[in-house]
Coordinates of C-alpha atoms in Angstrom, one line a residue:
Chain A
X30 CA 143.4 111.2 65.6
X31 CA 141.7 114.4 66.7
X32 CA 140.5 116.4 63.8
X33 CA 142.6 119.5 63.0
X34 CA 139.7 121.1 61.1
X35 CA 137.1 123.1 63.2
X36 CA 133.5 122.3 62.4
X37 CA 132.5 125.7 61.0
X38 CA 135.3 125.3 58.4
X39 CA 134.1 121.7 57.5
X40 CA 130.5 122.9 57.2
X41 CA 131.4 125.7 54.8
X42 CA 133.7 123.4 52.7
X43 CA 130.8 120.9 52.5
X44 CA 128.3 123.6 51.5
X45 CA 130.6 124.9 48.8
X46 CA 131.2 121.3 47.6
X47 CA 127.5 120.9 46.8
X48 CA 127.7 123.6 44.2
X49 CA 128.1 122.4 40.6
X50 CA 131.6 122.3 39.3
X51 CA 133.2 122.9 42.8
X52 CA 135.1 119.9 44.2
X53 CA 136.4 119.4 47.7
X54 CA 139.8 121.1 46.8
X55 CA 138.2 124.2 45.4
X56 CA 135.7 124.3 48.3
X57 CA 138.7 124.3 50.8
X58 CA 140.5 127.0 48.8
X59 CA 137.4 129.2 48.8
X60 CA 136.8 128.6 52.5
X61 CA 140.4 129.5 53.5
X62 CA 140.3 132.5 51.2
X63 CA 137.2 133.7 53.1
X64 CA 138.9 133.0 56.5
X65 CA 141.6 135.5 55.5
X66 CA 139.4 138.0 53.8
X67 CA 137.8 140.9 55.8
X68 CA 134.6 140.0 57.7
X69 CA 132.2 142.0 55.6
X70 CA 133.3 139.9 52.6
X71 CA 131.9 136.6 53.8
X72 CA 129.0 138.4 55.5
X73 CA 128.1 140.2 52.3
X74 CA 128.1 136.9 50.5
X75 CA 125.9 135.4 53.2
X76 CA 123.5 138.3 53.0
X77 CA 123.3 138.1 49.2
X78 CA 122.5 134.4 49.5
X79 CA 119.8 134.9 52.0
X80 CA 118.2 137.6 49.9
X81 CA 118.3 135.6 46.6
X82 CA 115.3 133.5 47.5
X83 CA 113.4 135.8 49.8
X84 CA 113.4 138.8 47.4
X85 CA 112.9 137.1 44.0
X86 CA 110.0 135.2 42.5
X87 CA 109.0 134.0 39.0
X88 CA 107.1 136.4 36.8
X89 CA 103.5 135.2 36.5
X90 CA 103.5 135.8 32.8
X91 CA 106.9 134.8 31.4
X92 CA 108.4 132.9 34.4
X93 CA 111.6 134.9 34.3
X94 CA 113.2 135.6 37.7
X95 CA 112.1 138.9 39.0
X96 CA 111.6 141.2 42.1
X97 CA 108.3 142.7 40.7
X98 CA 105.5 140.7 39.1
X99 CA 105.0 141.2 36.2
X100 CA 108.7 141.5 35.4
X101 CA 110.3 144.6 33.8
X102 CA 110.2 143.0 30.4
X103 CA 106.5 142.0 30.5
X104 CA 105.5 145.4 31.9
X105 CA 107.7 147.5 29.5
X106 CA 105.4 149.4 27.2
X107 CA 108.0 149.6 24.4
X108 CA 108.3 145.9 23.8
X109 CA 106.4 143.9 21.2
X110 CA 103.8 141.7 23.0
X111 CA 103.0 139.8 19.7
X112 CA 106.4 138.0 19.6
X113 CA 107.4 135.5 22.3
X114 CA 110.9 133.9 22.4
X115 CA 110.8 130.6 24.3
X116 CA 114.0 129.8 26.2
X117 CA 115.1 127.1 28.6
X118 CA 116.6 129.1 31.4
X119 CA 116.8 132.8 32.6
X120 CA 120.4 132.8 31.5
X121 CA 119.4 132.2 27.9
X122 CA 117.0 135.1 28.1
X123 CA 119.9 137.3 29.3
X124 CA 122.1 136.1 26.4
X125 CA 119.4 137.2 23.9
X126 CA 118.9 140.5 25.8
X127 CA 122.7 141.2 25.5
X128 CA 122.4 141.1 21.6
X129 CA 120.2 144.3 22.0
X130 CA 118.2 143.5 18.9
X131 CA 115.2 141.6 20.3
X132 CA 112.3 143.8 21.2
X133 CA 109.7 141.0 21.9
X134 CA 108.8 139.2 25.1
X135 CA 110.0 135.9 26.5
X136 CA 108.7 132.7 28.0
X137 CA 111.1 130.7 30.3
X138 CA 110.4 126.9 30.3
X139 CA 112.8 126.3 33.3
X140 CA 114.4 123.3 31.6
X141 CA 114.1 121.1 28.5
X142 CA 112.4 117.7 27.8
X143 CA 114.9 115.0 28.8
X144 CA 113.7 111.4 29.0
X145 CA 117.1 110.4 30.4
X146 CA 116.7 112.8 33.4
X147 CA 113.0 112.1 33.7
X148 CA 112.0 115.6 32.7
X149 CA 108.7 115.5 30.7
X150 CA 106.5 118.4 29.2
X151 CA 104.5 118.6 32.5
X152 CA 107.7 119.4 34.4
X153 CA 108.2 122.6 32.4
X154 CA 106.2 125.8 31.9
X155 CA 104.8 124.4 28.6
X156 CA 101.1 124.3 29.6
X157 CA 101.5 128.0 30.7
X158 CA 103.0 128.8 27.3
X159 CA 100.2 127.2 25.3
X160 CA 97.6 129.0 27.4
X161 CA 99.5 132.3 27.0
X162 CA 99.9 132.1 23.2
X163 CA 96.2 131.1 22.8
X164 CA 95.3 134.5 24.2
X165 CA 94.8 137.5 21.9
X166 CA 97.7 139.4 20.4
X167 CA 100.4 136.8 20.0
X168 CA 101.5 136.4 16.4
X169 CA 104.9 134.7 16.4
X170 CA 106.6 132.1 18.7
X171 CA 110.4 132.0 18.4
X172 CA 111.6 128.7 19.8
X173 CA 115.0 129.6 21.2
X174 CA 115.9 126.3 23.0
X175 CA 119.5 125.2 23.1
X176 CA 121.0 123.6 20.0
X177 CA 121.4 120.2 21.5
X178 CA 119.6 116.9 21.9
X179 CA 117.2 118.1 24.7
X180 CA 116.7 121.5 23.2
X181 CA 115.8 119.9 19.9
X182 CA 113.4 117.4 21.5
X183 CA 111.7 120.3 23.3
X184 CA 111.5 122.4 20.1
X185 CA 110.0 119.4 18.2
X186 CA 107.4 118.9 21.0
X187 CA 106.5 122.6 20.9
X188 CA 106.3 122.7 17.1
X189 CA 103.8 119.8 17.2
X190 CA 101.7 121.4 20.0
X191 CA 101.6 124.7 18.1
X192 CA 101.0 123.3 14.6
X193 CA 97.3 124.0 14.6
X194 CA 97.5 127.3 16.5
X195 CA 97.7 129.5 13.4
X196 CA 100.8 131.2 14.9
X197 CA 104.0 131.7 13.1
X198 CA 106.5 129.3 14.8
X199 CA 110.2 129.8 14.0
X200 CA 113.5 128.5 15.4
X201 CA 116.8 130.2 15.7
X202 CA 119.1 129.7 12.7
X203 CA 121.7 126.9 12.9
X204 CA 125.1 127.3 11.2
X205 CA 128.7 128.3 11.7
X206 CA 129.5 130.3 14.8
X207 CA 130.9 133.7 14.0
X208 CA 134.7 133.9 14.5
X209 CA 135.1 130.1 14.2
X210 CA 137.4 128.3 11.9
X211 CA 135.9 125.8 9.4
X212 CA 138.7 123.4 10.2
X213 CA 137.6 123.1 13.9
X214 CA 133.8 123.1 13.4
X215 CA 132.2 119.7 14.3
X216 CA 130.6 117.8 11.4
X217 CA 127.1 118.1 12.7
X218 CA 127.3 121.9 12.7
X219 CA 129.0 121.9 9.3
X220 CA 126.2 119.6 7.9
X221 CA 123.6 122.0 9.3
X222 CA 125.4 125.0 7.8
X223 CA 125.5 123.3 4.4
X224 CA 121.8 122.4 4.6
X225 CA 120.9 125.9 5.6
X226 CA 123.1 127.7 3.1
X227 CA 121.6 130.9 1.7
Chain B
X16 CA 117.2 149.3 28.0
X17 CA 115.7 148.2 31.3
X18 CA 117.8 145.5 33.1
X19 CA 116.4 142.0 32.8
X20 CA 118.4 140.9 35.8
X21 CA 116.8 141.5 39.3
X22 CA 119.2 143.2 41.8
X23 CA 119.3 140.3 44.3
X24 CA 120.6 138.1 41.4
X25 CA 123.2 140.7 40.3
X26 CA 124.4 141.1 43.9
X27 CA 125.0 137.4 44.4
X28 CA 126.7 137.1 41.0
X29 CA 129.0 140.0 42.1
X30 CA 129.7 138.5 45.5
X31 CA 130.6 135.1 43.9
X32 CA 132.8 136.8 41.3
X33 CA 135.0 138.2 44.0
X34 CA 136.0 134.7 45.1
X35 CA 139.4 133.5 43.7
X36 CA 139.1 131.5 40.5
X37 CA 135.4 132.3 40.0
X38 CA 134.7 134.5 36.9
X39 CA 131.5 136.2 36.0
X40 CA 130.2 133.2 34.0
X41 CA 130.8 130.7 36.8
X42 CA 129.2 133.2 39.2
X43 CA 126.1 133.4 37.1
X44 CA 125.9 129.6 36.8
X45 CA 126.2 129.2 40.6
X46 CA 123.6 131.9 41.2
X47 CA 121.1 130.3 38.8
X48 CA 121.8 126.9 40.2
X49 CA 120.9 128.2 43.7
X50 CA 117.7 129.9 42.3
X51 CA 116.5 126.5 41.2
X52 CA 117.8 124.5 44.2
X53 CA 115.7 124.1 47.4
X54 CA 115.6 127.1 49.8
X55 CA 117.5 125.3 52.6
X56 CA 120.4 124.9 50.2
X57 CA 121.2 128.6 49.8
X58 CA 120.2 129.4 53.3
X59 CA 122.5 126.6 54.6
X60 CA 125.4 128.1 52.6
X61 CA 124.5 131.6 54.0
X62 CA 124.4 130.2 57.6
X63 CA 127.8 128.4 57.1
X64 CA 129.3 131.6 55.8
X65 CA 128.0 133.7 58.7
X66 CA 129.3 131.1 61.3
X67 CA 132.7 130.8 59.6
X68 CA 134.0 134.1 61.1
X69 CA 131.9 134.3 64.2
X70 CA 132.8 130.9 65.6
X71 CA 136.4 130.6 64.6
X72 CA 139.6 132.3 65.9
X73 CA 143.3 131.7 65.7
X74 CA 145.0 129.5 68.3
X75 CA 147.0 131.7 70.6
X76 CA 149.9 129.3 70.4
X77 CA 150.2 127.9 66.9
X78 CA 147.9 130.3 65.0
X79 CA 145.9 127.5 63.4
X80 CA 142.2 128.2 62.8
X81 CA 140.2 126.8 65.7
X82 CA 137.0 127.0 67.7
X83 CA 138.7 126.5 71.1
X84 CA 141.9 128.2 72.2
X85 CA 144.3 126.5 72.5
X86 CA 143.5 124.3 69.5
X87 CA 143.0 120.5 69.6
X88 CA 146.6 119.9 68.4
X89 CA 148.2 122.2 70.9
X90 CA 146.1 120.9 73.8
X91 CA 146.5 117.2 72.8
X92 CA 148.6 115.4 75.5
X93 CA 149.8 112.7 73.1
X94 CA 151.7 115.1 70.8
X95 CA 155.4 115.9 71.0
X96 CA 155.7 119.5 72.2
X97 CA 159.5 119.5 71.4
X98 CA 159.0 119.5 67.6
X99 CA 157.4 122.3 65.7
X100 CA 156.6 122.2 62.0
X101 CA 156.4 125.7 60.5
X102 CA 153.8 126.0 57.7
X103 CA 152.6 128.9 55.6
X104 CA 148.8 128.2 55.7
X105 CA 146.3 126.1 57.7
X106 CA 145.8 124.0 54.5
X107 CA 149.4 123.0 54.6
X108 CA 149.0 121.9 58.2
X109 CA 146.1 119.7 57.2
X110 CA 148.1 118.2 54.3
X111 CA 150.8 117.1 56.9
X112 CA 148.1 115.8 59.2
X113 CA 146.7 113.6 56.4
X114 CA 150.0 111.8 56.2
X115 CA 149.3 110.5 59.7
X116 CA 153.0 110.2 60.6
X117 CA 153.7 113.6 62.2
X118 CA 153.2 113.7 66.0
X119 CA 154.7 117.1 66.8
X120 CA 153.0 120.5 66.9
X121 CA 152.7 123.3 64.3
X122 CA 153.2 127.0 63.8
X123 CA 151.2 128.7 61.1
X124 CA 152.9 131.8 59.6
X125 CA 149.8 132.9 57.6
X126 CA 151.7 133.6 54.5
X127 CA 155.3 133.7 53.1
X128 CA 157.8 136.5 52.6
X129 CA 157.2 138.1 49.3
X130 CA 158.8 141.4 48.3
X131 CA 156.7 141.5 45.1
X132 CA 153.5 141.4 47.1
X133 CA 154.9 143.6 49.8
X134 CA 154.8 140.9 52.5
X135 CA 157.7 141.1 54.9
X136 CA 158.6 139.2 58.0
X137 CA 156.6 141.5 60.2
X138 CA 153.4 140.7 58.4
X139 CA 153.7 137.0 59.3
X140 CA 153.6 135.2 62.7
X141 CA 157.4 135.0 62.7
X142 CA 158.0 137.1 65.9
X143 CA 155.5 134.8 67.7
X144 CA 157.5 131.8 66.4
X145 CA 160.8 133.1 67.6
X146 CA 159.3 133.8 71.0
X147 CA 157.7 130.4 71.2
X148 CA 160.8 128.4 70.3
X149 CA 162.9 130.4 72.7
X150 CA 160.8 129.0 75.5
X151 CA 161.7 125.8 77.3
X152 CA 161.0 122.4 75.8
X153 CA 161.5 123.0 72.0
X154 CA 164.2 120.9 70.4
X155 CA 163.6 120.9 66.7
X156 CA 162.0 123.3 64.2
X157 CA 160.9 121.7 60.9
X158 CA 160.6 124.4 58.2
X159 CA 157.7 123.1 56.0
X160 CA 157.1 126.2 53.8
X161 CA 156.1 125.6 50.2
X162 CA 158.8 124.5 47.7
X163 CA 158.7 127.7 45.7
X164 CA 160.4 131.1 45.5
X165 CA 158.5 132.7 48.4
X166 CA 158.6 129.6 50.6
X167 CA 162.3 129.3 50.0
X168 CA 162.8 133.0 50.9
X169 CA 160.8 132.5 54.1
X170 CA 162.8 129.3 55.0
X171 CA 166.1 131.1 54.4
X172 CA 165.0 134.0 56.7
X173 CA 163.9 131.6 59.4
X174 CA 167.2 129.6 59.2
X175 CA 169.1 132.8 59.6
X176 CA 167.0 133.9 62.6
X177 CA 167.3 130.5 64.3
X178 CA 171.0 130.0 63.5
X179 CA 172.2 130.9 67.0
X180 CA 169.2 129.4 68.9
X181 CA 170.8 126.0 69.5
X182 CA 167.8 124.3 68.0
X183 CA 167.8 121.6 65.4
X184 CA 166.5 123.4 62.2
X185 CA 165.5 121.1 59.3
X186 CA 163.6 121.4 56.0
X187 CA 161.4 119.0 54.2
X188 CA 163.3 116.9 51.6
X189 CA 163.2 118.0 48.0
X190 CA 163.2 115.5 45.2
X191 CA 161.0 113.5 42.8
X192 CA 157.3 113.3 43.7
X193 CA 156.1 109.7 44.2
X194 CA 154.3 108.3 41.2
X195 CA 155.8 110.8 38.8
X196 CA 157.6 110.0 35.6
X197 CA 161.3 111.2 35.2
X198 CA 160.5 112.2 31.6
X199 CA 157.9 114.8 32.8
X200 CA 159.8 116.2 35.9
X201 CA 160.9 119.8 35.6
X202 CA 164.7 120.3 35.5
X203 CA 164.9 122.2 38.8
X204 CA 163.2 119.3 40.6
X205 CA 165.5 116.8 38.9
X206 CA 168.6 118.9 39.8
X207 CA 167.5 118.9 43.4
X208 CA 166.8 115.2 43.3
X209 CA 170.4 114.6 41.9
X210 CA 172.0 116.8 44.5
X211 CA 170.1 115.2 47.3
X212 CA 170.6 111.6 46.1
X213 CA 171.1 109.0 48.9

């Protein structure tokens, strides 16, 4: 049977399918949506994709994604350089920024320690963090890794490495999420909430 | 507050968000996935997007998406030119092709009649269909629009337009989907299955 699908369509379906959470059906749907949408729509997306890698780099200090090095947060005069929040990913940094209450700086590890996935401390920006906090002016390190197995393993590793540094090392509080219902909270969260009661 | 998100990232998140079924959170996740993926990954996607519109067109006969005009199905010698299956979208054509049992040709309407969305017969490739089937050699028109309100409205319109054409006009059978469980079938489908019992 001759294929009814032209190669440019197949190629885009395949490219979309490689994205996380997008299966072959969604990839087809997106492709046919773009086929029917105005030209500047798909070309705009193509342009944004091409610029993503060429125009951005990692900040040499905090390793957040940025156009300018150092990034706007590291170069902002109004932010407290003595406090560094350590996060796994740039998206975590943005979640903290959205709260609007944190005025310190960040350090993006670009992952978490995960023996299962073969990610060790040397695969993350941990050496850079230790060098950075050893410099003058840093007072507190807030470990803001994700509240899961890998985030906890990373936090424990960092706490051990920073134990003799003389720095204040804190972690984000664990407990009940605001707006949740006690009935539906998992038992590990509830246990942590009980332990950390105040 | 200075934005922590560089413009190339924001632009791609916005471009992804305009795709159907992709919200701002998924768009962020896709963007940060691409930031961490190898360069040729996002560039490959950009290239496939750019080629999608420049290399494809609609077949002048059946209006399927194609690189060559006429498309491989319309130009295939082994296919029955006397039978035309009318579908709403190119994806519907592909669904029928996957069954492997249909040897006729197609006509893609590029939509369905929908007064709610302001889509009338003139917005679809209906005039082209009527001209095409009026030509010599066509014997049967299979209306294969979707089994829903808009597909049914389109089918009824076509049946009326083709009533005096002398052509055999058929519709796809309606009934129970194979592999389904009677208990979970909706009552409209069950009603249709009862009416069409054989």
